[in-house]
Short mmCIF file of C-alpha atoms in Angstrom, two decimals:
data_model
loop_
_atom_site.label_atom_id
_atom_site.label_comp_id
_atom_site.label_asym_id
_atom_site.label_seq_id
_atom_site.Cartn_x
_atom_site.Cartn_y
_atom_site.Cartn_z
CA UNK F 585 30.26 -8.49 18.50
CA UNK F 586 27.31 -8.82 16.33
CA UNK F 587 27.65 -9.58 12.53
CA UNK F 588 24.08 -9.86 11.75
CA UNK F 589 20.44 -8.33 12.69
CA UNK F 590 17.23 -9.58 11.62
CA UNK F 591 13.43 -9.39 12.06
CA UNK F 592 11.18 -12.32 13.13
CA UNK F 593 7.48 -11.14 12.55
CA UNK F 594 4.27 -13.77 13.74
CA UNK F 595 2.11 -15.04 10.51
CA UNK F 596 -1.23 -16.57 10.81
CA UNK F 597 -0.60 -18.36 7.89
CA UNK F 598 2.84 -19.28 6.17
CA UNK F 599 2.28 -19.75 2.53
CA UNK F 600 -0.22 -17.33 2.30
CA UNK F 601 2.21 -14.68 3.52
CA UNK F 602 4.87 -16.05 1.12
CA UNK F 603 2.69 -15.77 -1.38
CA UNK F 604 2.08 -12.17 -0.46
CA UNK F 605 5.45 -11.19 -0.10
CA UNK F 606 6.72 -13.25 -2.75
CA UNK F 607 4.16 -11.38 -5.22
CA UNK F 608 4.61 -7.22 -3.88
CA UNK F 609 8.79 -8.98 -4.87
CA UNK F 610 10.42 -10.09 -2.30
CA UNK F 611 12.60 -12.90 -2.00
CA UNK F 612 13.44 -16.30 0.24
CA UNK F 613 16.09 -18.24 0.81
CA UNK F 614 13.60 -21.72 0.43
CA UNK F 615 17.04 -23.55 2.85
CA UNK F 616 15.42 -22.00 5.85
CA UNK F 617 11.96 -23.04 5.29
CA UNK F 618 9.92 -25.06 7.36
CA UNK F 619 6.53 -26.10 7.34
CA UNK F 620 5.90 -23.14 10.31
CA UNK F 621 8.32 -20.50 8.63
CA UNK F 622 10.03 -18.94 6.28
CA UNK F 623 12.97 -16.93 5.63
CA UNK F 624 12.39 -13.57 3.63
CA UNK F 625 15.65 -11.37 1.66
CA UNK F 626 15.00 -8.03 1.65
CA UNK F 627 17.06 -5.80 -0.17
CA UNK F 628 20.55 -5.68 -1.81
CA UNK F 629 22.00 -5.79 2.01
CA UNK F 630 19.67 -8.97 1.99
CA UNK F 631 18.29 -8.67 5.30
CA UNK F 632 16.56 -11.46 6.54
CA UNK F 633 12.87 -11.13 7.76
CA UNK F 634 11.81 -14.42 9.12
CA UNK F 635 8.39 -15.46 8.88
CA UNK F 636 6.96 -17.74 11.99
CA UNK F 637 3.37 -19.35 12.49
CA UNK F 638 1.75 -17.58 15.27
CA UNK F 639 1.97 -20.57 17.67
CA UNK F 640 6.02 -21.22 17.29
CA UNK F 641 6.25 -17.44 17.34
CA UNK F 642 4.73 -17.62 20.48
CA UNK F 643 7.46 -19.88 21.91
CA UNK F 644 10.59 -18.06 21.23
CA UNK F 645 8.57 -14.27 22.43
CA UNK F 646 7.04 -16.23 25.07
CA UNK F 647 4.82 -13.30 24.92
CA UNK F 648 1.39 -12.75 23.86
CA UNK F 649 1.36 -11.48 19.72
CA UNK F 650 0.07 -8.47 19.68
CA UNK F 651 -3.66 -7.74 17.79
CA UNK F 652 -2.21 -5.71 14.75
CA UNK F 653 -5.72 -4.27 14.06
CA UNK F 654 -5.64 -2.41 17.04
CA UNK F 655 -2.23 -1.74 17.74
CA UNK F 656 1.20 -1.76 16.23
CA UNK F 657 4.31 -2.95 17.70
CA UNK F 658 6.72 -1.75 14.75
CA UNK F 659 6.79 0.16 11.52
CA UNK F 660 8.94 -1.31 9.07
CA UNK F 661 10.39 1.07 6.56
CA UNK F 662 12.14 0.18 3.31
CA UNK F 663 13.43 2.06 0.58
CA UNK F 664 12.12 2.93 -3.48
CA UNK F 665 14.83 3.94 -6.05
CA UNK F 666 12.86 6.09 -7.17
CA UNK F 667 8.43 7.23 -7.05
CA UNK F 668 7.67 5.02 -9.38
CA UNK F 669 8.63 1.95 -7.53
CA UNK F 670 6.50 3.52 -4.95
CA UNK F 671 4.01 3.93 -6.87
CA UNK F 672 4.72 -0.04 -8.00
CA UNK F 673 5.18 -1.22 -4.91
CA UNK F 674 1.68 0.53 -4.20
CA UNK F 675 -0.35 -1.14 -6.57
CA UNK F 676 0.97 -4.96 -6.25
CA UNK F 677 0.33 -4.80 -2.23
CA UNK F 678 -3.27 -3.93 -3.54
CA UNK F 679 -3.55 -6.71 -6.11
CA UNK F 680 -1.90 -9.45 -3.55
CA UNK F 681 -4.23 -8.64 -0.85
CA UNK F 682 -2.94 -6.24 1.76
CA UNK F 683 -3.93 -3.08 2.72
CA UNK F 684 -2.25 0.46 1.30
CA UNK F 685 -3.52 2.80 4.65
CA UNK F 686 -1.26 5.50 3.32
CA UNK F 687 -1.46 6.37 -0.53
CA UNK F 688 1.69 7.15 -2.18
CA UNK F 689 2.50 11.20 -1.50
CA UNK F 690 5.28 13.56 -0.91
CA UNK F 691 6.19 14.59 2.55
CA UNK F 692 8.58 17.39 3.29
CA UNK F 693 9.48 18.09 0.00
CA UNK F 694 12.02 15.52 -0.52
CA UNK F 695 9.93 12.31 0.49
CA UNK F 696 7.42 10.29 -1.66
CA UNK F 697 6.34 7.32 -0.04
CA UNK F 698 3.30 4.82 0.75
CA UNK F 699 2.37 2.97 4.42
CA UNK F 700 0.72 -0.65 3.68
CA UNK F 701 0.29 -3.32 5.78
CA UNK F 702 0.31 -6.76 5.34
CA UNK F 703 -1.88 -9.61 5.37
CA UNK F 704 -1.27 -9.86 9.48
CA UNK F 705 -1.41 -6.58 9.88
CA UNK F 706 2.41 -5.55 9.95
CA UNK F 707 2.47 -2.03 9.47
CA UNK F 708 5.29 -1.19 6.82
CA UNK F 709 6.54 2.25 5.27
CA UNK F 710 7.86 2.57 1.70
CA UNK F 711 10.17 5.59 0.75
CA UNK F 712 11.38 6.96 -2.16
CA UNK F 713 14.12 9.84 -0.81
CA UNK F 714 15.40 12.10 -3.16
CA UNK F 715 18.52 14.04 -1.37
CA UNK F 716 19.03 16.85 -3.81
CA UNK F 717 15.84 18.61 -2.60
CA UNK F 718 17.27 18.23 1.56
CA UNK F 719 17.37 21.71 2.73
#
Protein backbone atom coordinates (compact mmCIF):
# COMPACT_ATOMS: atom_id res chain seq x y z
CA UNK A 1 0.00 0.00 0.00
CA UNK A 2 1.21 3.47 -0.05
CA UNK A 3 4.23 4.60 2.13
CA UNK A 4 4.45 8.06 0.94
CA UNK A 5 2.18 11.20 -0.29
CA UNK A 6 3.36 14.28 -1.75
CA UNK A 7 2.41 17.52 -3.54
CA UNK A 8 3.67 18.57 -7.03
CA UNK A 9 2.62 22.32 -7.51
CA UNK A 10 3.43 24.22 -11.29
CA UNK A 11 6.14 27.25 -10.88
CA UNK A 12 6.66 29.84 -13.45
CA UNK A 13 9.94 30.17 -12.38
CA UNK A 14 12.21 27.64 -10.33
CA UNK A 15 14.79 29.57 -8.48
CA UNK A 16 12.73 32.33 -7.90
CA UNK A 17 10.28 30.12 -6.01
CA UNK A 18 13.20 28.50 -4.15
CA UNK A 19 14.26 31.53 -3.27
CA UNK A 20 10.84 32.33 -1.90
CA UNK A 21 10.34 29.35 -0.08
CA UNK A 22 13.76 28.95 0.93
CA UNK A 23 13.53 32.59 2.61
CA UNK A 24 9.57 32.38 4.50
CA UNK A 25 12.12 28.74 5.85
CA UNK A 26 11.57 26.02 4.17
CA UNK A 27 13.84 23.46 3.17
CA UNK A 28 15.14 21.17 -0.05
CA UNK A 29 16.63 18.22 -0.48
CA UNK A 30 19.19 19.98 -3.46
CA UNK A 31 19.54 15.58 -4.71
CA UNK A 32 16.24 16.06 -6.42
CA UNK A 33 16.91 19.19 -8.18
CA UNK A 34 16.86 19.80 -11.66
CA UNK A 35 17.20 22.65 -13.75
CA UNK A 36 12.98 22.51 -14.14
CA UNK A 37 12.35 21.52 -10.36
CA UNK A 38 12.88 21.24 -7.11
CA UNK A 39 12.16 19.25 -4.18
CA UNK A 40 10.77 21.19 -1.04
CA UNK A 41 10.78 19.49 3.02
CA UNK A 42 8.15 20.67 4.82
CA UNK A 43 7.87 19.98 8.29
CA UNK A 44 9.30 17.57 10.93
CA UNK A 45 7.17 14.67 8.97
CA UNK A 46 9.30 16.20 6.02
CA UNK A 47 6.79 16.11 3.43
CA UNK A 48 7.91 16.64 0.15
CA UNK A 49 6.38 19.49 -2.03
CA UNK A 50 7.88 19.28 -5.42
CA UNK A 51 8.35 22.25 -7.37
CA UNK A 52 7.94 21.83 -11.44
CA UNK A 53 8.36 24.55 -14.31
CA UNK A 54 5.03 25.16 -15.73
CA UNK A 55 5.83 23.43 -19.07
CA UNK A 56 7.13 19.85 -17.49
CA UNK A 57 4.24 20.30 -15.08
CA UNK A 58 2.19 20.33 -17.91
CA UNK A 59 3.40 16.90 -19.07
CA UNK A 60 2.87 14.72 -16.16
CA UNK A 61 -1.06 16.69 -15.47
CA UNK A 62 -1.43 16.62 -19.07
CA UNK A 63 -3.89 19.19 -18.11
CA UNK A 64 -4.12 22.79 -18.55
CA UNK A 65 -2.49 24.75 -15.05
CA UNK A 66 -4.94 26.46 -13.71
CA UNK A 67 -4.83 30.70 -13.62
CA UNK A 68 -4.26 31.03 -9.74
CA UNK A 69 -5.41 34.70 -9.90
CA UNK A 70 -8.71 33.73 -10.67
CA UNK A 71 -9.18 30.52 -9.26
CA UNK A 72 -7.74 28.08 -6.80
CA UNK A 73 -7.33 24.48 -7.17
CA UNK A 74 -6.05 23.76 -3.45
CA UNK A 75 -5.47 25.38 -0.12
CA UNK A 76 -2.51 24.22 1.51
CA UNK A 77 -2.54 24.39 5.25
CA UNK A 78 0.43 24.00 7.59
CA UNK A 79 0.89 24.32 11.11
CA UNK A 80 2.60 27.33 13.75
CA UNK A 81 3.82 26.15 17.22
CA UNK A 82 2.60 28.75 18.45
CA UNK A 83 1.05 32.87 17.17
CA UNK A 84 4.10 34.11 17.01
CA UNK A 85 5.41 31.94 14.30
CA UNK A 86 2.29 33.05 12.66
CA UNK A 87 2.84 36.14 13.11
CA UNK A 88 6.69 35.27 11.70
CA UNK A 89 5.71 33.37 9.14
CA UNK A 90 3.44 36.51 8.25
CA UNK A 91 5.92 39.00 7.91
CA UNK A 92 8.82 37.02 5.89
CA UNK A 93 6.09 35.95 3.08
CA UNK A 94 5.74 39.86 2.94
CA UNK A 95 9.44 40.68 2.78
CA UNK A 96 10.16 37.65 0.11
CA UNK A 97 7.52 38.77 -2.16
CA UNK A 98 4.22 36.96 -1.85
CA UNK A 99 1.06 38.01 -0.94
CA UNK A 100 -0.51 37.74 2.91
CA UNK A 101 -4.59 37.90 1.61
CA UNK A 102 -5.51 36.91 5.13
CA UNK A 103 -3.78 38.84 8.11
CA UNK A 104 -2.90 36.85 11.03
CA UNK A 105 -6.30 36.57 13.44
CA UNK A 106 -8.10 34.27 15.70
CA UNK A 107 -10.94 32.21 14.46
CA UNK A 108 -13.21 30.27 16.73
CA UNK A 109 -11.55 30.95 19.72
CA UNK A 110 -8.91 28.44 19.56
CA UNK A 111 -7.37 29.31 16.00
CA UNK A 112 -4.82 32.09 15.09
CA UNK A 113 -3.72 31.85 11.72
CA UNK A 114 -2.74 33.79 8.35
CA UNK A 115 -3.76 32.77 4.40
CA UNK A 116 -0.76 33.90 1.94
CA UNK A 117 -0.09 32.94 -1.29
CA UNK A 118 2.82 32.48 -3.12
CA UNK A 119 4.67 33.92 -5.85
CA UNK A 120 2.36 31.62 -8.44
CA UNK A 121 -0.42 32.17 -6.73
CA UNK A 122 -0.72 28.92 -4.51
CA UNK A 123 -3.11 29.69 -1.98
CA UNK A 124 -1.69 28.42 1.49
CA UNK A 125 -3.17 28.57 5.18
CA UNK A 126 -0.98 28.92 8.28
CA UNK A 127 -2.37 27.79 11.77
CA UNK A 128 -1.42 28.16 15.06
CA UNK A 129 -4.09 25.67 17.12
CA UNK A 130 -4.16 25.90 20.62
CA UNK A 131 -6.34 22.73 21.99
CA UNK A 132 -6.88 23.79 25.55
CA UNK A 133 -9.43 26.45 24.48
CA UNK A 134 -11.55 23.38 22.11
CA UNK A 135 -14.94 23.43 23.54
Amino acid sequence: MTKQIWLNLPVKNIAKAKDFFWKIGFSFNEQHDTPSSTCMVVGEGHFVVMLFEESLFATFSQNSITDTNSSSEVLISIDAENREEVDELAKKVTEAGGTVFAAPEESQGWMYGFGFADLDGHRWNVLFMDFSKLS
